[in-house]
Short mmCIF file of C-alpha atoms and ligand atoms in Angstrom, two decimals:
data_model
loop_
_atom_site.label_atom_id
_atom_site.label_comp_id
_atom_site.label_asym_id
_atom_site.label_seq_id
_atom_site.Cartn_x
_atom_site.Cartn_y
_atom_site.Cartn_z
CA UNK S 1 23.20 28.17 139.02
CA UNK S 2 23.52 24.90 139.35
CA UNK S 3 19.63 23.09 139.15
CA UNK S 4 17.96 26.48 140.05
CA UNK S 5 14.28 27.06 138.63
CA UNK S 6 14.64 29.20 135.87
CA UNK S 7 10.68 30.80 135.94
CA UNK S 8 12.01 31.74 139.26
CA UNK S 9 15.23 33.54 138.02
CA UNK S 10 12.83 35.43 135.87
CA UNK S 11 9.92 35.98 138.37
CA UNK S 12 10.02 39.40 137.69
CA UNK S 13 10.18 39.81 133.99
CA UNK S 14 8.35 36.60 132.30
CA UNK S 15 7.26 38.34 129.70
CA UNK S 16 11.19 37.93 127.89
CA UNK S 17 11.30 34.07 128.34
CA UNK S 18 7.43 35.07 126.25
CA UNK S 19 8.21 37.01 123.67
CA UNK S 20 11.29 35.36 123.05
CA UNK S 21 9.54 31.90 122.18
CA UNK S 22 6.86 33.62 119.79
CA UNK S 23 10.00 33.78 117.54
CA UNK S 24 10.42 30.21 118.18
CA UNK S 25 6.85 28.74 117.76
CA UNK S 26 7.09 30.66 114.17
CA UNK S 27 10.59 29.22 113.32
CA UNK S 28 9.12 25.72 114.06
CA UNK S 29 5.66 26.17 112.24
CA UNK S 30 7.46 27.09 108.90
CA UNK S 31 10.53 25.43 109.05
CA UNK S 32 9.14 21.76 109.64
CA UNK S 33 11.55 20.23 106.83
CA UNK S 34 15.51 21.17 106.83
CA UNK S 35 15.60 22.66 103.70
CA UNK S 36 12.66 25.01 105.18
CA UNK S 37 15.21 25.35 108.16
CA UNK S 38 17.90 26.18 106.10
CA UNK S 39 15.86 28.76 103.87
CA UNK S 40 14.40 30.21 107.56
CA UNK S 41 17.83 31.02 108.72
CA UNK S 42 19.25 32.08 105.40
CA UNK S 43 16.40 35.15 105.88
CA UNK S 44 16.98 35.40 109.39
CA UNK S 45 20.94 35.52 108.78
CA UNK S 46 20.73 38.09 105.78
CA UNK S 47 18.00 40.33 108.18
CA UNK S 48 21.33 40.47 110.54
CA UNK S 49 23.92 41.33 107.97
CA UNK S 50 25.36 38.21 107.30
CA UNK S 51 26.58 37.48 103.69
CA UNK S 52 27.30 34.56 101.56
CA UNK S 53 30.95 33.25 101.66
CA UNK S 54 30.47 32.79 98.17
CA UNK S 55 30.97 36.79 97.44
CA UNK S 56 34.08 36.82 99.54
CA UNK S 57 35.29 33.68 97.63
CA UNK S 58 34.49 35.43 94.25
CA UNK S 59 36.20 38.74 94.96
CA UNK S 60 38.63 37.42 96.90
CA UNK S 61 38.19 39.31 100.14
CA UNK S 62 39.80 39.21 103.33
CA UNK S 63 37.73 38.23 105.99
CA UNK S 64 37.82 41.42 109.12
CA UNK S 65 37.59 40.86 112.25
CA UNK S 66 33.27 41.23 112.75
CA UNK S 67 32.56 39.99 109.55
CA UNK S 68 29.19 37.97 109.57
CA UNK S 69 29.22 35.12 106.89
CA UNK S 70 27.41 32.07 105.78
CA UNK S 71 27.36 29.00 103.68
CA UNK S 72 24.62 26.99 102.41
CA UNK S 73 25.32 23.15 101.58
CA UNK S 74 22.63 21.41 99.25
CA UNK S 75 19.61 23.07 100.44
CA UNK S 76 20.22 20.88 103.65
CA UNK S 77 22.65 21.96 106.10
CA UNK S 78 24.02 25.08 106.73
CA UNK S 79 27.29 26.83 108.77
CA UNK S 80 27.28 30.93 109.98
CA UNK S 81 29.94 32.68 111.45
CA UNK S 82 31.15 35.97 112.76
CA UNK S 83 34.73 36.75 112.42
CA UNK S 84 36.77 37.06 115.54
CA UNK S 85 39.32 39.09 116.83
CA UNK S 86 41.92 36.47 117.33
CA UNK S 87 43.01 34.77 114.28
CA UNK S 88 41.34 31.61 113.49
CA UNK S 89 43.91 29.24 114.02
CA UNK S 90 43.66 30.31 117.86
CA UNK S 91 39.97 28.13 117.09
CA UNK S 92 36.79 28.70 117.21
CA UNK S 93 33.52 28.93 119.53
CA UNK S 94 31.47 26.21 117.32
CA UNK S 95 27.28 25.70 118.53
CA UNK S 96 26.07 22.76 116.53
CA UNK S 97 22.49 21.47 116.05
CA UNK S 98 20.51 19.67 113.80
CA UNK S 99 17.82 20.64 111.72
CA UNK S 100 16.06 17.20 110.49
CA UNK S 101 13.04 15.78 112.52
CA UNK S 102 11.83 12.19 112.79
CA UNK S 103 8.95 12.08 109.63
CA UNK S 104 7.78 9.94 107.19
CA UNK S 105 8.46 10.10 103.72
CA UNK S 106 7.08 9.49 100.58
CA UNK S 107 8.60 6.37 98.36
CA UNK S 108 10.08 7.10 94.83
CA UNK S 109 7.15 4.80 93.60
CA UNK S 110 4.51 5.83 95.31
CA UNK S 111 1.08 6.38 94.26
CA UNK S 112 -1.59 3.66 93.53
CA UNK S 113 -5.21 2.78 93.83
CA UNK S 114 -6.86 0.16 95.75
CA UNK S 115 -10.64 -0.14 97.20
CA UNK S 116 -11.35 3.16 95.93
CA UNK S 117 -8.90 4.99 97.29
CA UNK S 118 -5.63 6.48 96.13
CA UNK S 119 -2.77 6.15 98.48
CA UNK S 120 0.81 7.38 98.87
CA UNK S 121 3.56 3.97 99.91
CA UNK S 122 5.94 5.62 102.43
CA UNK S 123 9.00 5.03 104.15
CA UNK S 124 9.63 6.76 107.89
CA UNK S 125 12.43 8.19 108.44
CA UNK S 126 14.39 7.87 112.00
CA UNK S 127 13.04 6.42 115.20
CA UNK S 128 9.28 6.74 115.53
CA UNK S 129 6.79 4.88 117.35
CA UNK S 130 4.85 3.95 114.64
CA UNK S 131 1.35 3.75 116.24
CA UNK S 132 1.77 7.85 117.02
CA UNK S 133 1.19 8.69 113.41
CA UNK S 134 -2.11 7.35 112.31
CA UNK S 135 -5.53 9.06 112.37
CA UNK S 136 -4.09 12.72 112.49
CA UNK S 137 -3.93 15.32 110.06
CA UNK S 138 -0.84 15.34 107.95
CA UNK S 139 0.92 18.20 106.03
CA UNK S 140 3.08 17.37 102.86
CA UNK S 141 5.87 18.81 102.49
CA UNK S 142 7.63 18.53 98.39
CA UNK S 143 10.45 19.05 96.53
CA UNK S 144 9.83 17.67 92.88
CA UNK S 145 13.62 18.09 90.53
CA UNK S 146 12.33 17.24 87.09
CA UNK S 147 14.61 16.42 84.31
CA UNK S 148 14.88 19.54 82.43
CA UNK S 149 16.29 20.95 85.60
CA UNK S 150 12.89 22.42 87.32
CA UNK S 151 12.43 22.53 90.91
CA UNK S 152 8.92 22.57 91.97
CA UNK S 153 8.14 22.91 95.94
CA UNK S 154 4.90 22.82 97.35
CA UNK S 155 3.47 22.41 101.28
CA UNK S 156 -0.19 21.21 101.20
CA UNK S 157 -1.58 20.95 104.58
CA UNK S 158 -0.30 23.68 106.34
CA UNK S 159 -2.78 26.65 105.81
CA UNK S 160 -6.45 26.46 107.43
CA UNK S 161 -7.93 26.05 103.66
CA UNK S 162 -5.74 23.05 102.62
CA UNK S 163 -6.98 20.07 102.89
CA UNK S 164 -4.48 17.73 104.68
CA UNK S 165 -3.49 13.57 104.33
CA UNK S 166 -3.63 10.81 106.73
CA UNK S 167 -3.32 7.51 107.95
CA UNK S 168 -5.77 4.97 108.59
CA UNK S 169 -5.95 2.69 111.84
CA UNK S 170 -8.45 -0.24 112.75
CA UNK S 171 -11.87 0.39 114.79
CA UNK S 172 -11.82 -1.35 117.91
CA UNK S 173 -14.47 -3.34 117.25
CA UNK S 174 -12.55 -5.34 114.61
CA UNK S 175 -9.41 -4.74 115.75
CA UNK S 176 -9.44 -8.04 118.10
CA UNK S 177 -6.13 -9.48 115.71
CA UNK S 178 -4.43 -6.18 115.91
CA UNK S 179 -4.33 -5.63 120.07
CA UNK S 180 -3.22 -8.78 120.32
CA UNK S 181 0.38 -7.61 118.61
CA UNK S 182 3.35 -5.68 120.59
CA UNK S 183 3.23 -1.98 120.15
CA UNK S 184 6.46 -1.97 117.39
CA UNK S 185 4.18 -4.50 115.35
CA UNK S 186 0.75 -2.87 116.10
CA UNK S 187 0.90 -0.55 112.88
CA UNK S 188 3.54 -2.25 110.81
CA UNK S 189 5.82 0.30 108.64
CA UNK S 190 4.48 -0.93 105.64
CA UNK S 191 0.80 0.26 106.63
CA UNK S 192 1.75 3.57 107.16
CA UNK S 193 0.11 4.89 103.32
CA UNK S 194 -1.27 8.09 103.62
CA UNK S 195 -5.02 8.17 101.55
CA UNK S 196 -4.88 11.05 99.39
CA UNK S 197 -7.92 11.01 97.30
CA UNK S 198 -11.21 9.08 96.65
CA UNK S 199 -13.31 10.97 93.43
CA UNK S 200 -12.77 8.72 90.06
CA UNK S 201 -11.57 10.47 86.98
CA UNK S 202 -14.73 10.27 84.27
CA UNK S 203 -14.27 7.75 81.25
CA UNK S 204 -11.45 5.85 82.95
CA UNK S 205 -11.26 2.08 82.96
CA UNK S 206 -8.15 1.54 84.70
CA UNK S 207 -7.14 2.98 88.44
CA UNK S 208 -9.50 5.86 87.81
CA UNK S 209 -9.08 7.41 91.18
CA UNK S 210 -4.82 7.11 90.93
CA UNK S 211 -5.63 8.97 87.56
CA UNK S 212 -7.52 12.02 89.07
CA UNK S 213 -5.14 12.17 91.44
CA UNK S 214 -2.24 12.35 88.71
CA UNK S 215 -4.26 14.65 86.72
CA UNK S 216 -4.82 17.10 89.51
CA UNK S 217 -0.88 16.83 90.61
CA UNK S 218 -0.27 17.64 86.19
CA UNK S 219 -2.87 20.71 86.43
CA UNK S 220 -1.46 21.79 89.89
CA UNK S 221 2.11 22.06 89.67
CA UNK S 222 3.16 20.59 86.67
CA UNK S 223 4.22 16.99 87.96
CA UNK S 224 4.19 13.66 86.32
CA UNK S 225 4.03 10.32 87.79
CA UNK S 226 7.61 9.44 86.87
CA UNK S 227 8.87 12.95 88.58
CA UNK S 228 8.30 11.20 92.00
CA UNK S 229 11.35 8.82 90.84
CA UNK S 230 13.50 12.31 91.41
CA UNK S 231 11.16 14.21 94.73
CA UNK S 232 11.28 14.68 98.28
CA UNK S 233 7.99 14.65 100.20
CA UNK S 234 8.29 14.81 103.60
CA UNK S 235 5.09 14.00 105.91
CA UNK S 236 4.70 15.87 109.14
CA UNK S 237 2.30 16.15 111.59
CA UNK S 238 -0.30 19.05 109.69
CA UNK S 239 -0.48 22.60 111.88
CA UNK S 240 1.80 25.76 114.21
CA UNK S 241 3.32 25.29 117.31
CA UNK S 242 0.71 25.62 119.77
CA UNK S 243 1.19 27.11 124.18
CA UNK S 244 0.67 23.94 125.77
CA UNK S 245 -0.58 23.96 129.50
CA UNK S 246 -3.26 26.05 130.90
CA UNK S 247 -0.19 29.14 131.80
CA UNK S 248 1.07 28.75 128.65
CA UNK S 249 4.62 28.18 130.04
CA UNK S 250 5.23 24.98 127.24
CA UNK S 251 5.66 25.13 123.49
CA UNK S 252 3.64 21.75 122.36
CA UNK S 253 5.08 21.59 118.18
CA UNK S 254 6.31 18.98 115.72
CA UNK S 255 10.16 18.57 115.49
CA UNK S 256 11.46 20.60 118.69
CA UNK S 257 14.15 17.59 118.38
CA UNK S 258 16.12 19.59 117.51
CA UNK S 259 15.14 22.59 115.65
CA UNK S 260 14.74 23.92 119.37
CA UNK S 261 18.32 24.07 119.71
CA UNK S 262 18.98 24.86 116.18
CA UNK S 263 16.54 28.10 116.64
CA UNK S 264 18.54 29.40 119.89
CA UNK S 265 21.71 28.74 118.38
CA UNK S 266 20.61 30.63 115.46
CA UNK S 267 19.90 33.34 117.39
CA UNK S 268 22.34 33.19 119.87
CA UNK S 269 24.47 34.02 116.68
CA UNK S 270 23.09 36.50 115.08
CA UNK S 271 22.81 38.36 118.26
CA UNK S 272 26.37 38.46 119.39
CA UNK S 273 29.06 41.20 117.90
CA UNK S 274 32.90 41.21 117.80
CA UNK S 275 33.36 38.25 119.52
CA UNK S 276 37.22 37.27 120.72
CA UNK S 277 37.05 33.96 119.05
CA UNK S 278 35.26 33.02 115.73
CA UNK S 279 31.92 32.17 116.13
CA UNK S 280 30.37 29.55 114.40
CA UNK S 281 26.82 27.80 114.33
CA UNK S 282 26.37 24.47 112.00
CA UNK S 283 22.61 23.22 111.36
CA UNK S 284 23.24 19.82 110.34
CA UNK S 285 21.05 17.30 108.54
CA UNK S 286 20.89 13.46 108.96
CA UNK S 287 21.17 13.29 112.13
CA UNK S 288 17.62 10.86 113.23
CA UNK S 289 19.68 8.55 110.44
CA UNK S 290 23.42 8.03 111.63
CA UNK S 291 24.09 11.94 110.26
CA UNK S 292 25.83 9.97 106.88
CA UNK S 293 25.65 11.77 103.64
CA UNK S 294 26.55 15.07 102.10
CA UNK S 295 24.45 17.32 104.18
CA UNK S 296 25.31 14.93 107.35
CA UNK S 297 27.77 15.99 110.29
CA UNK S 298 30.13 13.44 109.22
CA UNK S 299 30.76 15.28 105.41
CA UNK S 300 33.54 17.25 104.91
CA UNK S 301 31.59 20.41 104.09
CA UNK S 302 32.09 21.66 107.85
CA UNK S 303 36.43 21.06 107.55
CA UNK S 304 35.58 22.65 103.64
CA UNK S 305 34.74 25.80 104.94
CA UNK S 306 37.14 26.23 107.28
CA UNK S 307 39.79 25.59 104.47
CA UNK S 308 38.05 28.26 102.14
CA UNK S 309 38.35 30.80 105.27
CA UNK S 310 41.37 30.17 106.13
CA UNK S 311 42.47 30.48 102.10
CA UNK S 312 40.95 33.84 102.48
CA UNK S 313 43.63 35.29 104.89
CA UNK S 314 46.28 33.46 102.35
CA UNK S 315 46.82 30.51 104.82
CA UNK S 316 46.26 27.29 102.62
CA UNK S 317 47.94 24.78 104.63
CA UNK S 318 46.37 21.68 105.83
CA UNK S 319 48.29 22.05 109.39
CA UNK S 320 45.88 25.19 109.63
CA UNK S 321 43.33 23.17 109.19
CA UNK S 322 44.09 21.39 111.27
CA UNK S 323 45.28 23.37 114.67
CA UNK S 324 42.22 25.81 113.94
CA UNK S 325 39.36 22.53 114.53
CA UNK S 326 41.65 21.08 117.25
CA UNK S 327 41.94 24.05 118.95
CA UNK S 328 38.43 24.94 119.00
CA UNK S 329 35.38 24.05 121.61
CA UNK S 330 31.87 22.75 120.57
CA UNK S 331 28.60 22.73 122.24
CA UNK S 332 26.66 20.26 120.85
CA UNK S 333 23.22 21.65 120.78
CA UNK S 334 21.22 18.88 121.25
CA UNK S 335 18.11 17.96 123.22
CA UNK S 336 17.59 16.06 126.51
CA UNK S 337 14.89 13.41 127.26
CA UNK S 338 13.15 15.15 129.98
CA UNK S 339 11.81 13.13 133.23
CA UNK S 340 8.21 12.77 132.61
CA UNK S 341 6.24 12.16 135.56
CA UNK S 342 4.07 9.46 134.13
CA UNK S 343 7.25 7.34 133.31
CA UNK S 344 9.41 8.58 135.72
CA UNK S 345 10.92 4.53 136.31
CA UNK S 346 13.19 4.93 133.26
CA UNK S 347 15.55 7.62 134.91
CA UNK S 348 17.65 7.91 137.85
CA UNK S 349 16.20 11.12 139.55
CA UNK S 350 19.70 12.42 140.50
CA UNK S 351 20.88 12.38 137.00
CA UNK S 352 18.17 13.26 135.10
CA UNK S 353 16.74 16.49 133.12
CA UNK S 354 13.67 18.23 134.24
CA UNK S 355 11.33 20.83 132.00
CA UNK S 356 12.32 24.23 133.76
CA UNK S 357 15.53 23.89 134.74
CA UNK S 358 17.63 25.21 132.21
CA UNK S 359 20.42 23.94 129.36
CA UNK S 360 21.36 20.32 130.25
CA UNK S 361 24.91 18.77 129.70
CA UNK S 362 25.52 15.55 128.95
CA UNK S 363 28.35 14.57 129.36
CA UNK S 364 27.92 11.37 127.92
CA UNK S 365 24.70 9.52 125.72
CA UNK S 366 24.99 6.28 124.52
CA UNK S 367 23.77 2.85 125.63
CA UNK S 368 25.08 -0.23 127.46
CA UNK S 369 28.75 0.67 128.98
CA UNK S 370 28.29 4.19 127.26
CA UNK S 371 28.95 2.79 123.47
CA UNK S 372 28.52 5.28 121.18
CA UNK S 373 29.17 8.37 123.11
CA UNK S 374 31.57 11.27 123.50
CA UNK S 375 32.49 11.53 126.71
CA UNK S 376 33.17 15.02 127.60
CA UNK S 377 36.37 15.84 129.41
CA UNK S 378 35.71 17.08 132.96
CA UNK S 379 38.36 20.26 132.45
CA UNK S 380 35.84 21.43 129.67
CA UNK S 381 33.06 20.79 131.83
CA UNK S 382 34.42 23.06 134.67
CA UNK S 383 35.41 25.57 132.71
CA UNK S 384 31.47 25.99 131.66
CA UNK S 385 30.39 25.41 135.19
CA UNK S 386 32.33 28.41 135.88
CA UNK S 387 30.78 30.81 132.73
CA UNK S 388 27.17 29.77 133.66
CA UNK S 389 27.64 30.56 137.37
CA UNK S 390 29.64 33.94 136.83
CA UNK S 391 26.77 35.01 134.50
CA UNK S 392 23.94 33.60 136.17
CA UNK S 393 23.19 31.02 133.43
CA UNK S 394 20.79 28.16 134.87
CA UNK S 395 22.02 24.58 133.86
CA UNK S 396 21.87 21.27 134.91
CA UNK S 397 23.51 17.83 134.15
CA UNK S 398 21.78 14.94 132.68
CA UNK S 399 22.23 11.19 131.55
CA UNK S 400 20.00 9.26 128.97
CA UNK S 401 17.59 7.44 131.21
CA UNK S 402 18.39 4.59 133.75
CA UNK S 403 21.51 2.64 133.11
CA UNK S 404 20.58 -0.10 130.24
CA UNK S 405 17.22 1.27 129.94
CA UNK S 406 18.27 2.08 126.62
CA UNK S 407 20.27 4.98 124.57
CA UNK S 408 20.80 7.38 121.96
CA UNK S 409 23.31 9.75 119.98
CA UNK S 410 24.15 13.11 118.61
CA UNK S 411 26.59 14.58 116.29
CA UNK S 412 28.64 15.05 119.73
CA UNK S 413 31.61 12.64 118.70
CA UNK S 414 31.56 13.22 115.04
CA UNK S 415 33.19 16.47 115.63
CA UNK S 416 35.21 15.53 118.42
CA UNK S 417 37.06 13.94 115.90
CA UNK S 418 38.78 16.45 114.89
CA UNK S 419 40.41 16.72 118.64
CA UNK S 420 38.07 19.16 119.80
CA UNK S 421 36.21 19.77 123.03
CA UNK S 422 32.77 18.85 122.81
CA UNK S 423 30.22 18.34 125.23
CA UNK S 424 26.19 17.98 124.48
CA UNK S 425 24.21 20.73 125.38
CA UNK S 426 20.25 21.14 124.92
CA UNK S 427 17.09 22.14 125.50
CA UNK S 428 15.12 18.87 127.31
CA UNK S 429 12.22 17.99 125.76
CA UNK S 430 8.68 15.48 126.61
CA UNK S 431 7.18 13.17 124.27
CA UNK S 432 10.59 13.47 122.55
CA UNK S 433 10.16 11.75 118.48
CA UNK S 434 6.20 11.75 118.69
CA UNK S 435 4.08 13.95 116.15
CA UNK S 436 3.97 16.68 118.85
CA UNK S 437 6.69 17.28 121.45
CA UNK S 438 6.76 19.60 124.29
CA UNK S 439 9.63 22.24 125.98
CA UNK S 440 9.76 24.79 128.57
CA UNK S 441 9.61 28.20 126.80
CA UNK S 442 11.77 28.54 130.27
CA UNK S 443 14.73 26.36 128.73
CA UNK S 444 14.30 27.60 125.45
CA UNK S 445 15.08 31.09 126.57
CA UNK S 446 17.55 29.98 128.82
CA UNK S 447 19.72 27.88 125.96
CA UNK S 448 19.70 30.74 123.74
CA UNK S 449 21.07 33.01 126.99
CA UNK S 450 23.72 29.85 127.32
CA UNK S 451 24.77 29.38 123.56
CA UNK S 452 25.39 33.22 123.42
CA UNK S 453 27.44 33.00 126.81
CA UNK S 454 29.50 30.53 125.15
CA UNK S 455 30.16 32.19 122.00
CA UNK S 456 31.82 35.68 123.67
CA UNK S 457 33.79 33.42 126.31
MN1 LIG D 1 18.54 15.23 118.41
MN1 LIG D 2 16.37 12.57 117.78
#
C-alpha cells in the first residue's frame, strides 16, 4: 500500500472519504482554541459512552475489560481510553496529537488608544510568518478568570452577525521603507495590534475611545480592565473550514496543524470496541511552544493517569508504572509538510509527502544531523508496514524537507522517553502555520482508517 493514490483506492465509494470530513470541517470550525478542543471531544467522548475517571476514582471501581474512560487536565489537554483485554502492564496502543494551533494572543496589558483608535498589544504564539496575519478578519477567542472565582468565555467573530478584529498593513504607495525590509522584519511582532474600536465615549477627556471600548466589554460580559491581567484571548483567523479546490477534494481551515490528527485520532477511538491492548488517545497542548507546562506533553499528567489506573486494579507500584509505558507503542499523530508544487526545491522528491497519498511516517524530524528528533526503530517500522499492507491501509514515508533546508519537532521523543516505541504519524498538510492551511479529505479519511488499525493490532 505502499505510495498508492488513495482517491483511487476509493474510486468507487468517495462519498465515505466525504462524509467523513464534514465531521472534520465542524470539529475544526468550533474547536479553533484547545480548550474548545478539549470541550469538543469531552461531548464527542460522552456521545460514545465514555466516562470521567474521576467517578471510577471516587467509587473506587475496577476498571473491565471495554471500559471507555477519560480525563480532562486544566481545560487544556486531555487523555481517553478503552480498557483492554490484556492487563495493562502488557502496555498500551497510545495515538497522540496535539490540539494547540499557531495564533496570536492577547497581552495581559493590553488595551489602549492612539490616533483614534483603540487597539489590543499582542503577543503570537509559535512559529508564524508574521506578514500572513494582517488585513484579514480575525475571531477572538476569551477566557476572562476574575478574582472572585468567575469564568467568563466569549468568541466574537465567529458567527455571520459578529463583527470581527484585524490588523493593519501599509498601502503600497507609502510603503517604499517597508519593501525594502526581509520578510521576518516586514511586519515586526510588535505591530501586530489588532484595532478594535473607533466611536469616542461622550463627556470623556481622557482616551475616550479605550473608554467605550471598556465600557462596552463592563456592559457585555461583565469585564474590567484589570481582569485582562488574569484572561486568555486567543486570535485566530475569523470563519468554518471551507472545500478548497473546484472538486472539493481539500479541506482549506485554520489550525489543521494538528487538530487534523487530533480529530481522526479522536475518532479512531471512539470507534473501536474491546480492543486486545488498552487504547489510549492524548490531545496535548503546547506543542507550537516546546510542549513545556502543565497541559504540555512533557507534564506528568500522562504517567499520572496511568498510576491512578493502574491503582484501580490495586497495583500501586512504580515498577508498574513503569513496564506498562515501556511496554507500550505510540503513534505520534502529527502532521507532514506536504510537497507543494510551487516550492517544490525545498524537498527531496523521493522522500517527501504528497496531498493524496495517505498517513505519512516519519521516521525522523529534526534539523541539521537530525538534532532534535526521535528516530524511530526500523523493527517498529516493519511491523506497521506489515498492518497497513495486510489491511489495505495507504501510507507513505516522509522526511522534513531537503537536508539543512531547515526542521521541526513533535511530541515524538517526549514520550519515547519513557522507553517506548514511537514513530510520527500524520496527516500532510500545505501552507502548513499560515491563517488557512489545506489537507486531502483523502488523508484525513485515510489516518483515521490507520489510527484505528493501530489501536486493535
Ligand atoms: Mn504539529
Ligand atoms: Mn506546528
Amino acid at each position: 500500500m505502499y505510495n498508492k493514490n488513495v482517491w483511487e483506492k476509493y474510486s468507487s465509494d468517495v462519498d465515505k472519504i466525504m462524509s467523513f470530513n464534514e465531521g472534520y470541517k465542524h470539529f475544526i470550525s468550533v474547536g479553533k482554541t484547545e480548550r474548545a478542543c478539549v470541550k469538543e471531544s469531552v461531548r464527542i467522548a460522552k456521545e460514545n459512552g465514555f466516562i470521567d475517571l474521576a467517578e471510577f476514582i471516587k467509587n473506587n471501581q475496577k476498571l473491565q475489560a471495554g471500559d471507555k474512560v477519560y480525563v480532562v487536565n486544566k481545560d487544556k489537554n486531555i487523555a481517553l481510553f478503552v480498557i483492554g483485554k490484556k492487563d495493562l502492564q502488557a502496555g498500551l496502543r497510545i495515538l497522540g496529537a496535539h490540539i494547540d494551533s499557531p495564533r496570536i494572543d492577547v497581552k495581559q496589558n493590553p488595551l489602549y488608544e492612539k490616533d483614534g483608535f483603540a487597539l489590543f498589544d499582542t503577543h503570537y504564539y509559535g512559529g508564524i510568518k508574521k506578514y500572513q496575519w494582517v488585513t484579514m478578519p480575525l475571531a477572538l477567542h476569551g477566557t476572562v478568570c476574575k478574582k472572585n472565582g468567575e469564568k467568563v468565555d466569549f468568541v466574537i467573530g465567529e458567527n455571520d452577525n459578529d463583527p470581527v478584529v484585524g490588523i493593519n498593513d501599509l498601502l503600497p504607495h507609502l510603503a517604499a521603507d517597508q519593501m525594502q525590509k526581509n520578510a521576518s522584519k516586514v511586519i515586526e511582532g510588535e505591530d501586530l495590534d489588532l484595532t478594535v474600536g473607533s466611536i469616542p465615549l461622550k463627556d470623556t477627556e481622557k482616551n475616550p475611545v479605550k473608554a467605550n471600548i471598556l465600557k462596552l466589554l463592563k456592559y457585555r460580559y461583565n469585564i474590567e480592565e484589570e481582569d485582562f491581567l488574569s484572561a486568555e484571548i486567543e486570535v485566530v483567523p475569523a470563519g468554518k473550514a471551507k472545500d478548497f479546490g473546484l472538486d472539493s477534494s481539500m479541506v482549506m481551515g485554520y489550525g489543521h496543524d494538528d487538530r487534523v490528527c487530533s480529530y481522526t485520532s479522536l475518532k479512531a477511538i471512539v470507534d473501536i470496541e474491546n480492543p486486545e491492548y488498552t487504547s489510549c488517545c492524548i490531545l496535548t497542548d503546547k506543542e507550537e511552544v516546546g510542549s513545556i507546562g502543565a497541559t504540555g506533553a512533557f507534564s506528568l499528567f500522562f504517567e499520572n493517569t496511568i498510576a491512578e489506573m493502574l491503582a484501580l486494579q490495586q497495583v500501586e507500584s512504580f515498577l508498574a508504572v513503569r513496564r506498562t509505558l515501556s511496554n507500550s507503542v505510540m503513534l505520534s499523530s502529527d502532521v507532514s509538510a506536504a510537497v507543494d508544487p510551487l516550492y517544490g526545491y525545498v524537498n527531496d522528491n523521493k522522500n517527501a509527502a504528497y496531498l493524496g497519498k495517505g498517513i505519512v511516517l516519519n521516521k525522523y524530524t529534526g534539523a541539521r544531523g537530525k538534532s532534535g528528533c526521535n528516530d524511530a526503530n526500523p523493527e517498529f517500522i516493519a511491523w506497521l508496514r506489515n498492518i497497513f499492507d495486510e489491511n489495505q491501509v495507504c501510507f507513505q514515508t516522509a522526511e522534513l524537507g531537503k537536508v539543512d533546508q531547515g526542521g521541526g519537532g513533535t511530541i515524538a521523543y517526549i514520550l519515547a522517553q519513557y522507553n517506548m516505541n514511537v514513530i510520527d504519524a500524520g496527516v500532510p498538510v500545505l501552507s502548513m502555520h499560515s491563517p488557512w492551511e489545506i489537507v486531502s479529505k483523502a488523508d484525513v479519511f485515510e489516518a483515521y482508517n490507520a489510527y484505528k488499525l493501530f489501536l486493535t493490532k
